[in-house]
Amino acid sequence: MLIKRFVIIDNQNLASEVAAWDLGKGESAVLSLALNISNCAVIIDDKAARRCAQSLDIITLGTGRLLLLAKQRGLIPLVSPRIQALRDAGLWLSDSLVHLLKEQAGE
């Protein structure tokens, strides 16, 4: 999957099909916006939000996958320090996911 561009938009209108999931404000805004943009992917880690996206045929990437892509493209040398920084900042990542990400990154 190739990320072609980033779009930053102030979106105040929540789609009813997203609002029905009672997600967080940020996840709801991102998914509502994605419904109005063809052929886009969103970066979401929240499990319920990912389920919502799947039900609406919205492509998702998690932060871990984004780190792997950054390493593959030579933007970062290692994913391990970035994963630890995310954990230190309060993002919950299971040990099994961390192990998988490091394995996929060759670390």
XYZ file of N, CA and C in Angstrom:
321
model
N 0.840 -1.163 0.000
C 0.000 0.000 0.000
C 0.890 1.231 0.000
N 0.569 2.197 -0.825
C 1.366 3.399 -0.955
C 0.581 4.581 -0.440
N 1.178 5.312 0.479
C 0.553 6.532 0.973
C 0.971 7.641 0.029
N 0.017 8.231 -0.649
C 0.319 9.218 -1.673
C 0.334 10.640 -1.128
N -0.554 10.929 -0.191
C -0.617 12.293 0.333
C -1.329 12.298 1.671
N -1.068 13.336 2.417
C -1.746 13.547 3.684
C -2.681 14.721 3.519
N -3.846 14.640 4.152
C -4.816 15.711 4.091
C -5.177 16.105 5.520
N -5.110 17.386 5.801
C -5.525 17.885 7.111
C -6.732 18.781 6.883
N -7.849 18.392 7.487
C -9.105 19.108 7.299
C -9.802 19.229 8.643
N -10.373 20.392 8.919
C -11.175 20.571 10.126
C -12.592 20.114 9.788
N -12.980 18.967 10.345
C -14.274 18.372 10.021
C -15.151 18.341 11.270
N -16.250 19.039 11.232
C -17.145 19.103 12.383
C -18.377 18.206 12.233
N -18.600 17.656 11.050
C -19.808 16.877 10.794
C -19.525 15.383 10.909
N -20.168 14.741 11.877
C -20.006 13.296 12.033
C -21.066 12.567 11.220
N -20.619 11.569 10.479
C -21.554 10.739 9.720
C -22.387 9.927 10.703
N -23.655 9.793 10.433
C -24.551 9.072 11.347
C -24.127 7.622 11.530
N -23.623 6.998 10.460
C -23.194 5.607 10.570
C -21.948 5.449 11.434
N -21.170 6.509 11.578
C -20.011 6.491 12.475
C -20.452 6.855 13.890
N -21.290 7.858 14.011
C -21.761 8.312 15.330
C -22.448 7.181 16.093
N -23.085 6.286 15.376
C -23.793 5.166 16.010
C -22.843 4.245 16.771
N -21.551 4.272 16.455
C -20.574 3.415 17.117
C -20.111 3.996 18.459
N -20.418 5.254 18.740
C -20.051 5.898 20.004
C -18.543 5.799 20.275
N -17.770 6.177 19.277
C -16.309 6.144 19.385
C -15.813 7.464 19.968
N -14.527 7.559 20.157
C -13.937 8.811 20.605
C -14.088 9.887 19.554
N -13.913 11.122 19.982
C -14.093 12.270 19.092
C -13.147 12.220 17.890
N -11.879 11.913 18.143
C -10.900 11.873 17.056
C -11.171 10.764 16.064
N -11.438 9.556 16.582
C -11.724 8.422 15.703
C -12.974 8.688 14.870
N -13.996 9.243 15.509
C -15.244 9.542 14.792
C -15.027 10.554 13.680
N -14.232 11.590 13.957
C -13.970 12.618 12.952
C -13.190 12.044 11.773
N -12.173 11.237 12.061
C -11.357 10.650 10.999
C -12.190 9.734 10.125
N -12.988 8.878 10.734
C -13.794 7.941 9.953
C -14.891 8.658 9.164
N -15.487 9.688 9.746
C -16.502 10.462 9.022
C -15.894 11.130 7.801
N -14.712 11.670 7.972
C -14.030 12.301 6.848
C -13.687 11.274 5.775
N -13.212 10.104 6.199
C -12.822 9.057 5.249
C -13.994 8.600 4.378
N -15.190 8.675 4.915
C -16.359 8.298 4.121
C -16.563 9.240 2.940
N -16.030 10.453 3.053
C -16.224 11.451 2.003
C -15.035 11.595 1.063
N -13.994 10.812 1.288
C -12.814 10.865 0.429
C -12.624 9.485 -0.181
N -12.649 9.412 -1.483
C -12.498 8.107 -2.130
C -11.051 7.638 -2.067
N -10.900 6.322 -1.954
C -9.593 5.678 -2.017
C -8.584 6.242 -1.015
N -8.985 6.340 0.245
C -8.055 6.817 1.264
C -7.919 5.754 2.350
N -6.862 5.878 3.110
C -6.634 5.010 4.265
C -6.501 5.897 5.489
N -6.864 5.365 6.634
C -6.761 6.125 7.880
C -5.841 5.399 8.853
N -5.214 6.155 9.720
C -4.346 5.584 10.739
C -5.134 5.569 12.044
N -5.499 4.365 12.468
C -6.309 4.189 13.678
C -5.829 2.950 14.409
N -5.681 3.082 15.721
C -5.260 1.951 16.548
C -6.383 1.381 17.401
N -7.375 2.189 17.717
C -8.473 1.765 18.579
C -9.232 0.594 17.950
N -9.404 -0.469 18.729
C -10.013 -1.697 18.201
C -11.447 -1.480 17.707
N -12.250 -0.775 18.484
C -13.639 -0.528 18.073
C -13.689 0.335 16.815
N -12.812 1.309 16.729
C -12.776 2.183 15.555
C -12.339 1.400 14.313
N -11.438 0.455 14.499
C -11.008 -0.374 13.366
C -12.157 -1.273 12.892
N -12.945 -1.763 13.838
C -14.124 -2.569 13.463
C -15.120 -1.721 12.693
N -15.338 -0.506 13.178
C -16.244 0.415 12.492
C -15.749 0.663 11.072
N -14.458 0.968 10.932
C -13.876 1.225 9.617
C -14.069 0.027 8.699
N -13.832 -1.166 9.228
C -13.992 -2.371 8.417
C -15.438 -2.501 7.940
N -16.386 -2.223 8.820
C -17.795 -2.347 8.437
C -18.188 -1.327 7.371
N -17.425 -0.224 7.299
C -17.704 0.824 6.317
C -16.753 0.766 5.111
N -15.974 -0.314 5.023
C -15.013 -0.510 3.921
C -13.970 0.604 3.828
N -13.511 1.070 4.999
C -12.454 2.069 5.051
C -11.148 1.340 5.371
N -10.134 1.591 4.592
C -8.824 0.958 4.792
C -8.149 1.582 6.008
N -7.612 0.732 6.876
C -6.933 1.237 8.066
C -5.488 0.771 8.127
N -4.682 1.586 8.741
C -3.307 1.257 9.101
C -3.180 1.541 10.585
N -2.453 0.689 11.276
C -2.143 0.979 12.662
C -0.813 1.697 12.742
N -0.532 2.255 13.892
C 0.727 2.964 14.094
C 1.914 2.035 13.883
N 1.787 0.782 14.317
C 2.856 -0.187 14.126
C 3.170 -0.403 12.657
N 2.156 -0.537 11.846
C 2.354 -0.720 10.405
C 3.009 0.513 9.795
N 2.619 1.672 10.285
C 3.208 2.905 9.798
C 4.707 2.951 10.106
N 5.075 2.483 11.297
C 6.500 2.413 11.649
C 7.249 1.448 10.726
N 6.639 0.308 10.438
C 7.270 -0.654 9.530
C 7.475 -0.046 8.138
N 6.482 0.650 7.650
C 6.607 1.304 6.343
C 7.717 2.352 6.362
N 7.805 3.099 7.461
C 8.850 4.122 7.574
C 10.239 3.486 7.544
N 10.401 2.354 8.225
C 11.689 1.676 8.212
C 11.987 1.114 6.821
N 10.998 0.495 6.194
C 11.189 -0.078 4.861
C 11.604 0.985 3.849
N 11.129 2.195 4.041
C 11.443 3.282 3.107
C 12.676 4.076 3.520
N 13.336 3.629 4.584
C 14.566 4.283 5.018
C 14.374 5.592 5.754
N 13.163 5.835 6.235
C 12.884 7.077 6.948
C 13.326 7.016 8.410
N 13.340 5.815 8.969
C 13.844 5.600 10.319
C 14.745 4.365 10.295
N 15.777 4.327 11.145
C 16.678 3.176 11.120
C 16.135 1.966 11.879
N 15.368 2.210 12.948
C 14.851 1.128 13.800
C 13.430 1.449 14.253
N 12.611 0.414 14.402
C 11.270 0.622 14.951
C 11.256 0.495 16.479
N 12.191 -0.269 17.024
C 12.180 -0.541 18.468
C 12.149 0.711 19.336
N 13.010 1.717 19.087
C 12.949 2.918 19.930
C 11.635 3.674 19.780
N 11.068 3.640 18.583
C 9.790 4.332 18.346
C 8.657 3.620 19.083
N 8.704 2.298 19.080
C 7.694 1.522 19.809
C 7.784 1.827 21.294
N 8.990 1.860 21.824
C 9.166 2.159 23.237
C 8.687 3.574 23.563
N 8.951 4.513 22.679
C 8.491 5.884 22.885
C 6.969 5.955 22.916
N 6.317 5.180 22.056
C 4.855 5.140 22.059
C 4.333 4.564 23.370
N 4.953 3.494 23.825
C 4.558 2.894 25.101
C 4.788 3.876 26.247
N 5.926 4.549 26.232
C 6.228 5.525 27.281
C 5.232 6.681 27.284
N 4.695 6.999 26.109
C 3.714 8.073 25.995
C 2.308 7.626 26.382
N 2.138 6.313 26.642
C 0.841 5.829 27.107
C 0.051 4.998 26.119
N 0.576 4.781 24.910
C -0.130 3.925 23.958
C 0.046 2.479 24.389
N -1.059 1.776 24.540
C -0.977 0.377 24.966
C -0.729 -0.490 23.746
N 0.369 -1.225 23.788
C 0.716 -2.198 22.757
C 1.027 -3.506 23.465
N 0.369 -4.566 23.071
C 0.601 -5.853 23.715
C 2.026 -6.323 23.431
N 2.545 -7.140 24.333
C 3.878 -7.703 24.140
C 3.946 -8.521 22.855
N 2.865 -9.248 22.553
C 2.867 -10.069 21.339
C 2.897 -9.195 20.086
N 2.210 -8.057 20.101
C 2.245 -7.152 18.958
C 3.634 -6.538 18.818
N 4.226 -6.136 19.916
C 5.570 -5.558 19.883
C 6.558 -6.580 19.323
N 6.444 -7.817 19.783
C 7.323 -8.875 19.280
C 7.138 -9.056 17.774
N 5.888 -9.092 17.314
C 5.595 -9.253 15.893
C 6.162 -8.103 15.073
N 5.975 -6.876 15.546
C 6.484 -5.713 14.821
C 8.005 -5.754 14.709
N 8.668 -6.092 15.824
C 10.122 -6.165 15.800
C 10.601 -7.282 14.869
N 9.888 -8.394 14.891
C 10.237 -9.514 14.012
C 10.084 -9.099 12.550
N 8.972 -8.464 12.224
C 8.739 -8.035 10.851
C 9.744 -6.976 10.403
N 10.250 -6.202 11.368
C 11.253 -5.187 11.059
C 12.665 -5.753 11.022
N 12.804 -7.017 11.393
C 14.114 -7.629 11.409
C 14.978 -7.181 12.573
N 14.327 -6.883 13.680
C 15.061 -6.395 14.863
C 14.974 -7.396 15.994
